[in-house]
Coordinates of C-alpha atoms and ligand atoms in Angstrom, one line a residue:
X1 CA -8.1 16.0 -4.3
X2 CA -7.3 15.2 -0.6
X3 CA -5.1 17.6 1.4
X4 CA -1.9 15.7 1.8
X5 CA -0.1 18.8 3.7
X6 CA -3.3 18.6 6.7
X7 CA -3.0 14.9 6.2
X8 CA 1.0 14.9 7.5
X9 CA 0.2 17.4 9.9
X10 CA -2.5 15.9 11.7
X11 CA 0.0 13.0 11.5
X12 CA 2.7 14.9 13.0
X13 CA 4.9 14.3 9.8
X14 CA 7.0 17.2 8.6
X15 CA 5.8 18.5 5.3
X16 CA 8.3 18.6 2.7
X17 CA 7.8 18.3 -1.3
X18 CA 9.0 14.6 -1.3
X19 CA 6.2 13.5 1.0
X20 CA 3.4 15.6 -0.8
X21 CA 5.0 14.4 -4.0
X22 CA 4.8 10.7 -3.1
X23 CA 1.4 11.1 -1.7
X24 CA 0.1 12.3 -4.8
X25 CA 1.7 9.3 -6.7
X26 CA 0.4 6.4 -4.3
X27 CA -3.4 7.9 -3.5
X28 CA -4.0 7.0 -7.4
X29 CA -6.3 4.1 -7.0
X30 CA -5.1 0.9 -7.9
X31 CA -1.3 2.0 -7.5
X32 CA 1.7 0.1 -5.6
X33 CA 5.0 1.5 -6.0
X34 CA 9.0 0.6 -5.1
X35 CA 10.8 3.1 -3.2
X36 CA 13.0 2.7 -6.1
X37 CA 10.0 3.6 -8.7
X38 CA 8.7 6.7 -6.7
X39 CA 12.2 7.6 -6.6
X40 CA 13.0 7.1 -10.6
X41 CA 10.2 8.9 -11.3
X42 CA 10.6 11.9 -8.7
X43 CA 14.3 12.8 -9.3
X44 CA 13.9 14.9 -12.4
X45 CA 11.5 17.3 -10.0
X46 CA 13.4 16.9 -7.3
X47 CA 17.0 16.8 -8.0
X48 CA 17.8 16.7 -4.5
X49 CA 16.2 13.9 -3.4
X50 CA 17.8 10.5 -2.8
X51 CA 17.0 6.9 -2.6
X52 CA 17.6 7.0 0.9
X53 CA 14.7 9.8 2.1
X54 CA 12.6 8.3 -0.3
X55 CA 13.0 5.0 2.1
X56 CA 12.6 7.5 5.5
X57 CA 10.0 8.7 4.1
X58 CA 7.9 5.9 3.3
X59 CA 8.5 4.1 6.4
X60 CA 7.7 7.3 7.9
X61 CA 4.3 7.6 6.4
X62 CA 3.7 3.7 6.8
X63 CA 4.3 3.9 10.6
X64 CA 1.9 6.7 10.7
X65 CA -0.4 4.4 9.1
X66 CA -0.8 6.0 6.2
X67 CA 0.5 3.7 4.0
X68 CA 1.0 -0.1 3.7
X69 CA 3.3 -2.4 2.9
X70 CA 2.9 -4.9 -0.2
X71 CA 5.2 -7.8 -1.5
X72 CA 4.8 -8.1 -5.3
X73 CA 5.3 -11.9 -6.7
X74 CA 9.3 -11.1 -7.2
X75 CA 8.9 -10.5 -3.3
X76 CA 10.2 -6.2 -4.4
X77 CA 8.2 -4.3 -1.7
X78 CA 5.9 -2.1 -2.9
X79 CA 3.4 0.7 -0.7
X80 CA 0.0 1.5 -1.3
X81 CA -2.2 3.8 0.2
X82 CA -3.9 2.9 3.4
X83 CA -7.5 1.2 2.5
X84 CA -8.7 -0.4 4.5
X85 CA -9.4 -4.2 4.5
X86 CA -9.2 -5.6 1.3
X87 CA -7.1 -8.9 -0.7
X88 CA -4.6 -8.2 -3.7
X89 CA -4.1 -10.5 -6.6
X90 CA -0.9 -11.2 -8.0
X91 CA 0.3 -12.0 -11.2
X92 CA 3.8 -11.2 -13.0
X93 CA 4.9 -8.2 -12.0
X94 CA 1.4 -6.5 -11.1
X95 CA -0.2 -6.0 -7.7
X96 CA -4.7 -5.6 -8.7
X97 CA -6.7 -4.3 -4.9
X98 CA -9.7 -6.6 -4.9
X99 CA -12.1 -4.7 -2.0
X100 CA -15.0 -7.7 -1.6
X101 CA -16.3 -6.7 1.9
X102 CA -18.0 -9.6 2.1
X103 CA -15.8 -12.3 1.0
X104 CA -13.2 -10.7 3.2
X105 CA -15.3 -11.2 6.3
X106 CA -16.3 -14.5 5.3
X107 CA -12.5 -15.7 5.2
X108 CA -11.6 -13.5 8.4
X109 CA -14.1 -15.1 10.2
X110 CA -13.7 -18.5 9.3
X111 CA -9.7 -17.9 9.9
X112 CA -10.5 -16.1 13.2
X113 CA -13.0 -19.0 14.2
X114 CA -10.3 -22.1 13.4
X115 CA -7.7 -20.3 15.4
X116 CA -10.5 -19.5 18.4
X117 CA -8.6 -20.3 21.6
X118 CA -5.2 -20.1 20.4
X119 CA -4.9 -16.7 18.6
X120 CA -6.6 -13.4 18.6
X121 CA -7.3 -12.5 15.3
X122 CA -6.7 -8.7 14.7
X123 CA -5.9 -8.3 10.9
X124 CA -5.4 -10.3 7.7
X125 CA -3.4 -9.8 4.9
X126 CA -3.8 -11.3 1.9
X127 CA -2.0 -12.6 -1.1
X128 CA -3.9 -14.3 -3.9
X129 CA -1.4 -15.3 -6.7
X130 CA -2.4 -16.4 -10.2
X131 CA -2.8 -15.0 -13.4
X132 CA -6.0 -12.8 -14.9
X133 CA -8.2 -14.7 -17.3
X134 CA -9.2 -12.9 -20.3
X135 CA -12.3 -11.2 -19.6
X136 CA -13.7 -11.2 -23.6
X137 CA -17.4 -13.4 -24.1
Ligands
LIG1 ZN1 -4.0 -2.9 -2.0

């Protein structure tokens, strides 16, 4: 179990519940959540909490880069944990992290070599939207 309280510290965050709270929701692997989800499912442990420092908080966190940002296909934004590189697949309602090192260089470089004199490729994020085949046979 990480240490979310050193984690906002060396951060400079304030530590409150909330933020450990939300933490321990979104460092679940394969997790991306609403502010409006985190917040549903806090507010029975933490009656005080509202909507609103659910929202400072998660901006809060993402600008100390430890979370992302994440549109889901009904374009609700949803956070994650901070990763690293890696592409998500979306389907419905449902947000799957696909880590493939390699394939994720392959299409960085061949973005960052198409766009070679006229932009300086720092990042990529990306959206693969479809639907999961069965995976029986
Ligand atoms: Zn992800």
């Amino acid at each position: 179990m990480e240490n979310f309280k050193e984690i906002l510290k060396e951060k400079n965050l304030k530590v409150s519940s909330a933020r450990i709270r939300i933490m321990e929701k979104l460092a679940q692997p394969q997790v991306h959540y609403s502010a409006e989800e985190l917040f549903q499912s806090l507010t029975t442990d933490l009656p005080g909490l509202s909507l609103a420092t659910v929202y400072k908080n998660l901006e809060d966190m993402r600008l100390a880069g430890l979370l992302r940002l994440v549109q889901s296909a009904n374009q609700i934004k949803k956070y994650e944990w901070e990763r690293g590189d890696h592409f998500h697949l979306v389907s419905d309602n449902k947000i799957t992290d696909l880590s493939d090192e390699q394939l994720f260089e392959k299409v960085r470089d061949l973005i960052a070599g198409a766009l070679k004199d006229k932009f300086q490729v720092e990042g990529l994020d990306v959206q693969i939207f479809g639907r999961p085949l069965s995976a029986s046979n």
